[in-house]
Amino acid sequence: MKGWALALSWLTVLPVRTDAPEARVAAAAIRWAPVVGAVLGAAAGGVLLGLSALGVPPAAAGLLTVGFLAAATRGMHVDGLADTADGLGCFGPPERALAVMRDGGAGPFAVVTLLVALGTQAAALAALVPVGTHALAGVALAGAAGRAGFAWVCRRGVPAARPGGLGATVAGSQRWWVAPAWWTALAVAGLFGWGWRGVLAIGIGALAVMVLSWHTSRRFGGMTGDVLGAAGEVATTAALVTLATAGPAPAWW
């Protein structure tokens, strides 16, 4: 349960007190991450439906829900996506890219990436409003999908790109099968709730995380905490868009 508490402390704004993380507890927190993502997604789905019930236009409700998710995660995943985009967009050796990522500012690559990713998420959420309460389960599935890739980024064989920080704490902490096991479980849940779209949502998100992890490992010389945030946002976006595509939820809902 220390891993669960640490996952809540790391990935949400909840005031959960934890000790300095040991390696085993940090590894457990990464394995708990999809559950935390599902809880955050369910809460976001509730916000989306609540705003819709109050008469807020779907586009505004989707954008406000994205804002809620950013606030509920302290903006860490969004910040990781922005820093990763800037790092990938700069020229020079890995040291130069890592220095850009540590800078703290937002360059043009970060700004454009955030506009596209968050705008796409808001549009997808708006498209889910007509399915009513089914949207809550869909957003929960997307939230879990976004965090399931953490275990792939932290798999054994991928070193930390730099000493210190979250990346160094969790790099190489997961066996290779942990992420595929989560993806399989989520695909089954998606199949039950959303048919082929649910499976495809998890599959596209998983593929996006694999490509991102491969490319960032080559570019940066390993993984960082920022890459974790980027993986979460990319997979969540992919899942939301897939679920929002091609009409309402399956009839067996």
mmCIF file of C-alpha atoms in Angstrom:
data_model
loop_
_atom_site.group_PDB
_atom_site.id
_atom_site.type_symbol
_atom_site.label_atom_id
_atom_site.label_comp_id
_atom_site.label_asym_id
_atom_site.label_seq_id
_atom_site.Cartn_x
_atom_site.Cartn_y
_atom_site.Cartn_z
ATOM 1 C CA MET A 1 0.000 0.000 0.000
ATOM 2 C CA LYS A 2 3.007 2.305 0.283
ATOM 3 C CA GLY A 3 3.246 2.122 -3.496
ATOM 4 C CA TRP A 4 -0.419 3.138 -3.835
ATOM 5 C CA ALA A 5 0.077 6.067 -1.462
ATOM 6 C CA LEU A 6 3.189 7.176 -3.344
ATOM 7 C CA ALA A 7 1.353 6.927 -6.689
ATOM 8 C CA LEU A 8 -1.390 9.191 -5.347
ATOM 9 C CA SER A 9 1.196 11.616 -3.986
ATOM 10 C CA TRP A 10 3.159 11.722 -7.242
ATOM 11 C CA LEU A 11 0.299 11.758 -9.721
ATOM 12 C CA THR A 12 -2.427 13.816 -8.037
ATOM 13 C CA VAL A 13 -2.854 16.921 -5.887
ATOM 14 C CA LEU A 14 -4.223 14.853 -3.026
ATOM 15 C CA PRO A 15 -2.361 15.674 0.215
ATOM 16 C CA VAL A 16 -1.018 12.154 0.740
ATOM 17 C CA ARG A 17 1.973 12.044 3.049
ATOM 18 C CA THR A 18 4.731 9.595 2.176
ATOM 19 C CA ASP A 19 8.278 8.913 3.251
ATOM 20 C CA ALA A 20 11.251 9.333 0.958
ATOM 21 C CA PRO A 21 10.584 6.665 -1.665
ATOM 22 C CA GLU A 22 12.623 3.493 -1.579
ATOM 23 C CA ALA A 23 13.341 1.758 -4.876
ATOM 24 C CA ARG A 24 10.761 -0.998 -4.292
ATOM 25 C CA VAL A 25 8.051 1.480 -3.294
ATOM 26 C CA ALA A 26 8.779 3.698 -6.307
ATOM 27 C CA ALA A 27 8.526 0.663 -8.602
ATOM 28 C CA ALA A 28 5.201 -0.274 -7.015
ATOM 29 C CA ALA A 29 3.937 3.280 -7.542
ATOM 30 C CA ILE A 30 4.572 2.979 -11.285
ATOM 31 C CA ARG A 31 2.565 -0.264 -11.346
ATOM 32 C CA TRP A 32 -0.310 1.475 -9.532
ATOM 33 C CA ALA A 33 -0.307 4.398 -11.968
ATOM 34 C CA PRO A 34 -3.061 3.071 -14.307
ATOM 35 C CA VAL A 35 -5.440 2.744 -11.352
ATOM 36 C CA VAL A 36 -4.736 6.347 -10.382
ATOM 37 C CA GLY A 37 -5.311 7.308 -14.018
ATOM 38 C CA ALA A 38 -8.681 5.553 -14.026
ATOM 39 C CA VAL A 39 -9.724 7.420 -10.871
ATOM 40 C CA LEU A 40 -8.653 10.745 -12.362
ATOM 41 C CA GLY A 41 -10.444 9.909 -15.600
ATOM 42 C CA ALA A 42 -13.642 9.003 -13.792
ATOM 43 C CA ALA A 43 -13.497 12.283 -11.884
ATOM 44 C CA ALA A 44 -12.919 14.167 -15.136
ATOM 45 C CA GLY A 45 -15.847 12.351 -16.721
ATOM 46 C CA GLY A 46 -17.992 13.470 -13.811
ATOM 47 C CA VAL A 47 -16.877 17.061 -14.338
ATOM 48 C CA LEU A 48 -17.679 16.802 -18.050
ATOM 49 C CA LEU A 49 -21.175 15.441 -17.398
ATOM 50 C CA GLY A 50 -21.812 17.926 -14.601
ATOM 51 C CA LEU A 51 -20.932 20.870 -16.782
ATOM 52 C CA SER A 52 -23.080 19.481 -19.584
ATOM 53 C CA ALA A 53 -26.020 19.092 -17.194
ATOM 54 C CA LEU A 54 -25.630 22.756 -16.244
ATOM 55 C CA GLY A 55 -26.014 23.725 -19.884
ATOM 56 C CA VAL A 56 -22.378 24.497 -20.591
ATOM 57 C CA PRO A 57 -21.687 24.072 -24.344
ATOM 58 C CA PRO A 58 -19.805 20.842 -25.150
ATOM 59 C CA ALA A 59 -16.725 22.653 -26.460
ATOM 60 C CA ALA A 60 -16.423 24.733 -23.297
ATOM 61 C CA ALA A 61 -17.142 21.695 -21.109
ATOM 62 C CA GLY A 62 -14.381 19.754 -22.855
ATOM 63 C CA LEU A 63 -11.876 22.555 -22.418
ATOM 64 C CA LEU A 64 -12.766 23.052 -18.754
ATOM 65 C CA THR A 65 -12.429 19.314 -18.163
ATOM 66 C CA VAL A 66 -8.931 19.404 -19.645
ATOM 67 C CA GLY A 67 -8.168 22.235 -17.239
ATOM 68 C CA PHE A 68 -9.497 20.157 -14.347
ATOM 69 C CA LEU A 69 -7.203 17.274 -15.278
ATOM 70 C CA ALA A 70 -4.206 19.581 -15.477
ATOM 71 C CA ALA A 71 -5.009 21.021 -12.055
ATOM 72 C CA ALA A 72 -5.656 17.580 -10.541
ATOM 73 C CA THR A 73 -2.200 16.414 -11.633
ATOM 74 C CA ARG A 74 -0.369 19.639 -10.698
ATOM 75 C CA GLY A 75 0.234 20.101 -14.409
ATOM 76 C CA MET A 76 3.124 17.624 -14.229
ATOM 77 C CA HIS A 77 2.125 15.552 -17.252
ATOM 78 C CA VAL A 78 1.467 18.659 -19.329
ATOM 79 C CA ASP A 79 4.804 20.111 -18.246
ATOM 80 C CA GLY A 80 6.526 16.835 -19.151
ATOM 81 C CA LEU A 81 4.955 16.899 -22.611
ATOM 82 C CA ALA A 82 6.096 20.487 -23.156
ATOM 83 C CA ASP A 83 9.655 19.840 -21.974
ATOM 84 C CA THR A 84 9.923 16.667 -24.049
ATOM 85 C CA ALA A 85 8.736 18.514 -27.150
ATOM 86 C CA ASP A 86 11.348 21.224 -26.633
ATOM 87 C CA GLY A 87 14.054 18.628 -26.049
ATOM 88 C CA LEU A 88 13.169 16.718 -29.199
ATOM 89 C CA GLY A 89 12.944 19.903 -31.209
ATOM 90 C CA CYS A 90 16.384 21.289 -30.424
ATOM 91 C CA PHE A 91 19.643 20.566 -32.233
ATOM 92 C CA GLY A 92 22.786 19.219 -30.653
ATOM 93 C CA PRO A 93 23.868 16.232 -28.545
ATOM 94 C CA PRO A 94 21.787 14.657 -25.762
ATOM 95 C CA GLU A 95 23.364 16.975 -23.208
ATOM 96 C CA ARG A 96 22.023 19.981 -25.107
ATOM 97 C CA ALA A 97 18.523 18.490 -25.299
ATOM 98 C CA LEU A 98 18.517 17.708 -21.571
ATOM 99 C CA ALA A 99 19.681 21.247 -20.781
ATOM 100 C CA VAL A 100 16.800 22.667 -22.833
ATOM 101 C CA MET A 101 14.367 20.418 -20.965
ATOM 102 C CA ARG A 102 15.681 21.629 -17.608
ATOM 103 C CA ASP A 103 15.444 25.284 -18.619
ATOM 104 C CA GLY A 104 11.902 25.739 -17.304
ATOM 105 C CA GLY A 105 10.692 27.946 -20.140
ATOM 106 C CA ALA A 106 8.382 26.965 -22.970
ATOM 107 C CA GLY A 107 9.805 27.160 -26.468
ATOM 108 C CA PRO A 108 7.877 27.150 -29.741
ATOM 109 C CA PHE A 109 7.833 23.353 -29.971
ATOM 110 C CA ALA A 110 6.325 23.143 -26.487
ATOM 111 C CA VAL A 111 3.670 25.773 -27.208
ATOM 112 C CA VAL A 112 2.530 24.170 -30.459
ATOM 113 C CA THR A 113 2.541 20.688 -28.940
ATOM 114 C CA LEU A 114 0.430 21.799 -25.982
ATOM 115 C CA LEU A 115 -2.041 23.619 -28.213
ATOM 116 C CA VAL A 116 -2.498 20.567 -30.419
ATOM 117 C CA ALA A 117 -2.610 17.976 -27.624
ATOM 118 C CA LEU A 118 -4.862 19.839 -25.193
ATOM 119 C CA GLY A 119 -7.072 21.196 -27.955
ATOM 120 C CA THR A 120 -7.507 17.688 -29.347
ATOM 121 C CA GLN A 121 -8.350 16.333 -25.902
ATOM 122 C CA ALA A 122 -10.954 19.060 -25.375
ATOM 123 C CA ALA A 123 -12.540 18.391 -28.775
ATOM 124 C CA ALA A 124 -12.662 14.644 -28.121
ATOM 125 C CA LEU A 125 -14.249 15.193 -24.715
ATOM 126 C CA ALA A 126 -16.837 17.484 -26.288
ATOM 127 C CA ALA A 127 -17.658 14.738 -28.794
ATOM 128 C CA LEU A 128 -18.240 12.307 -25.918
ATOM 129 C CA VAL A 129 -20.873 14.497 -24.253
ATOM 130 C CA PRO A 130 -23.790 13.057 -26.309
ATOM 131 C CA VAL A 131 -23.151 9.516 -24.993
ATOM 132 C CA GLY A 132 -24.130 10.712 -21.517
ATOM 133 C CA THR A 133 -23.057 8.582 -18.577
ATOM 134 C CA HIS A 134 -21.085 6.282 -20.889
ATOM 135 C CA ALA A 135 -18.593 9.119 -21.272
ATOM 136 C CA LEU A 136 -17.527 8.664 -17.655
ATOM 137 C CA ALA A 137 -16.337 5.110 -18.306
ATOM 138 C CA GLY A 138 -14.689 6.195 -21.543
ATOM 139 C CA VAL A 139 -12.691 8.982 -19.914
ATOM 140 C CA ALA A 140 -11.702 6.610 -17.090
ATOM 141 C CA LEU A 141 -10.429 4.119 -19.687
ATOM 142 C CA ALA A 142 -8.437 6.854 -21.424
ATOM 143 C CA GLY A 143 -6.973 7.987 -18.105
ATOM 144 C CA ALA A 144 -5.836 4.461 -17.295
ATOM 145 C CA ALA A 145 -4.414 4.044 -20.802
ATOM 146 C CA GLY A 146 -2.394 7.222 -20.342
ATOM 147 C CA ARG A 147 -0.642 5.863 -17.251
ATOM 148 C CA ALA A 148 -0.279 2.231 -18.345
ATOM 149 C CA GLY A 149 2.609 3.258 -20.580
ATOM 150 C CA PHE A 150 4.651 4.425 -17.576
ATOM 151 C CA ALA A 151 5.776 0.846 -17.007
ATOM 152 C CA TRP A 152 7.027 0.611 -20.607
ATOM 153 C CA VAL A 153 9.033 3.827 -20.315
ATOM 154 C CA CYS A 154 10.501 2.497 -17.042
ATOM 155 C CA ARG A 155 11.222 -1.025 -18.324
ATOM 156 C CA ARG A 156 14.511 -2.699 -17.635
ATOM 157 C CA GLY A 157 17.213 -1.914 -20.157
ATOM 158 C CA VAL A 158 16.268 1.771 -20.463
ATOM 159 C CA PRO A 159 18.588 3.847 -18.256
ATOM 160 C CA ALA A 160 17.972 7.243 -16.743
ATOM 161 C CA ALA A 161 19.160 9.995 -19.068
ATOM 162 C CA ARG A 162 20.582 11.968 -16.156
ATOM 163 C CA PRO A 163 21.211 11.441 -12.439
ATOM 164 C CA GLY A 164 18.662 12.622 -9.936
ATOM 165 C CA GLY A 165 14.972 13.359 -10.290
ATOM 166 C CA LEU A 166 11.994 11.110 -10.867
ATOM 167 C CA GLY A 167 13.511 9.464 -13.929
ATOM 168 C CA ALA A 168 16.551 8.215 -12.030
ATOM 169 C CA THR A 169 14.290 6.929 -9.250
ATOM 170 C CA VAL A 170 12.137 4.699 -11.468
ATOM 171 C CA ALA A 171 14.309 3.973 -14.537
ATOM 172 C CA GLY A 172 14.648 0.246 -15.181
ATOM 173 C CA SER A 173 12.282 -0.624 -12.342
ATOM 174 C CA GLN A 174 9.705 -2.580 -14.373
ATOM 175 C CA ARG A 175 9.869 -5.956 -16.054
ATOM 176 C CA TRP A 176 9.111 -5.850 -19.772
ATOM 177 C CA TRP A 177 5.746 -7.606 -19.392
ATOM 178 C CA VAL A 178 4.174 -5.193 -16.886
ATOM 179 C CA ALA A 179 3.024 -2.638 -19.464
ATOM 180 C CA PRO A 180 1.725 -5.277 -21.944
ATOM 181 C CA ALA A 181 -0.188 -6.898 -19.079
ATOM 182 C CA TRP A 182 -1.875 -3.595 -18.275
ATOM 183 C CA TRP A 183 -2.579 -2.909 -21.941
ATOM 184 C CA THR A 184 -4.165 -6.347 -22.329
ATOM 185 C CA ALA A 185 -6.384 -5.883 -19.275
ATOM 186 C CA LEU A 186 -7.471 -2.441 -20.459
ATOM 187 C CA ALA A 187 -8.128 -3.743 -23.981
ATOM 188 C CA VAL A 188 -10.467 -6.374 -22.515
ATOM 189 C CA ALA A 189 -12.260 -3.686 -20.533
ATOM 190 C CA GLY A 190 -12.437 -1.551 -23.654
ATOM 191 C CA LEU A 191 -13.856 -4.435 -25.673
ATOM 192 C CA PHE A 192 -16.598 -4.972 -23.119
ATOM 193 C CA GLY A 193 -17.526 -1.315 -22.958
ATOM 194 C CA TRP A 194 -16.779 0.093 -26.399
ATOM 195 C CA GLY A 195 -16.335 -2.830 -28.780
ATOM 196 C CA TRP A 196 -13.563 -2.529 -31.375
ATOM 197 C CA ARG A 197 -13.074 1.153 -30.559
ATOM 198 C CA GLY A 198 -12.093 0.320 -26.991
ATOM 199 C CA VAL A 199 -9.466 -2.180 -28.118
ATOM 200 C CA LEU A 200 -8.194 0.194 -30.789
ATOM 201 C CA ALA A 201 -7.969 3.049 -28.278
ATOM 202 C CA ILE A 202 -5.639 1.020 -26.070
ATOM 203 C CA GLY A 203 -3.667 -0.329 -29.028
ATOM 204 C CA ILE A 204 -3.018 3.080 -30.584
ATOM 205 C CA GLY A 205 -2.065 4.531 -27.224
ATOM 206 C CA ALA A 206 0.332 1.652 -26.559
ATOM 207 C CA LEU A 207 1.934 2.029 -29.976
ATOM 208 C CA ALA A 208 2.376 5.760 -29.451
ATOM 209 C CA VAL A 209 4.115 5.152 -26.116
ATOM 210 C CA MET A 210 6.425 2.540 -27.644
ATOM 211 C CA VAL A 211 7.467 4.889 -30.436
ATOM 212 C CA LEU A 212 7.950 7.795 -28.031
ATOM 213 C CA SER A 213 10.025 5.683 -25.636
ATOM 214 C CA TRP A 214 12.204 4.382 -28.469
ATOM 215 C CA HIS A 215 12.803 7.832 -29.926
ATOM 216 C CA THR A 216 13.441 9.616 -26.629
ATOM 217 C CA SER A 217 15.819 6.877 -25.489
ATOM 218 C CA ARG A 218 17.864 7.412 -28.651
ATOM 219 C CA ARG A 219 17.689 11.212 -28.487
ATOM 220 C CA PHE A 220 18.278 11.717 -24.763
ATOM 221 C CA GLY A 221 20.323 8.646 -23.933
ATOM 222 C CA GLY A 222 17.610 7.239 -21.685
ATOM 223 C CA MET A 223 14.360 8.208 -20.009
ATOM 224 C CA THR A 224 13.425 11.139 -17.787
ATOM 225 C CA GLY A 225 10.448 12.104 -15.675
ATOM 226 C CA ASP A 226 9.407 14.455 -18.463
ATOM 227 C CA VAL A 227 9.130 11.502 -20.843
ATOM 228 C CA LEU A 228 6.742 9.839 -18.405
ATOM 229 C CA GLY A 229 4.491 12.889 -18.538
ATOM 230 C CA ALA A 230 4.689 13.031 -22.322
ATOM 231 C CA ALA A 231 3.820 9.344 -22.610
ATOM 232 C CA GLY A 232 0.781 9.850 -20.404
ATOM 233 C CA GLU A 233 -0.535 12.782 -22.409
ATOM 234 C CA VAL A 234 0.100 11.150 -25.794
ATOM 235 C CA ALA A 235 -1.637 7.899 -24.863
ATOM 236 C CA THR A 236 -4.569 9.683 -23.225
ATOM 237 C CA THR A 237 -5.062 11.858 -26.290
ATOM 238 C CA ALA A 238 -4.948 8.859 -28.625
ATOM 239 C CA ALA A 239 -7.481 6.951 -26.526
ATOM 240 C CA LEU A 240 -9.911 9.876 -26.260
ATOM 241 C CA VAL A 241 -9.833 10.570 -29.995
ATOM 242 C CA THR A 242 -10.416 6.919 -30.825
ATOM 243 C CA LEU A 243 -13.332 6.595 -28.420
ATOM 244 C CA ALA A 244 -14.902 9.801 -29.746
ATOM 245 C CA THR A 245 -14.672 8.675 -33.374
ATOM 246 C CA ALA A 246 -17.488 7.091 -35.408
ATOM 247 C CA GLY A 247 -20.599 7.688 -33.395
ATOM 248 C CA PRO A 248 -22.102 6.725 -30.025
ATOM 249 C CA ALA A 249 -21.117 3.958 -27.649
ATOM 250 C CA PRO A 250 -22.175 0.364 -28.444
ATOM 251 C CA ALA A 251 -25.822 -0.528 -27.919
ATOM 252 C CA TRP A 252 -25.148 -2.951 -25.037
ATOM 253 C CA TRP A 253 -24.297 -0.093 -22.671
#
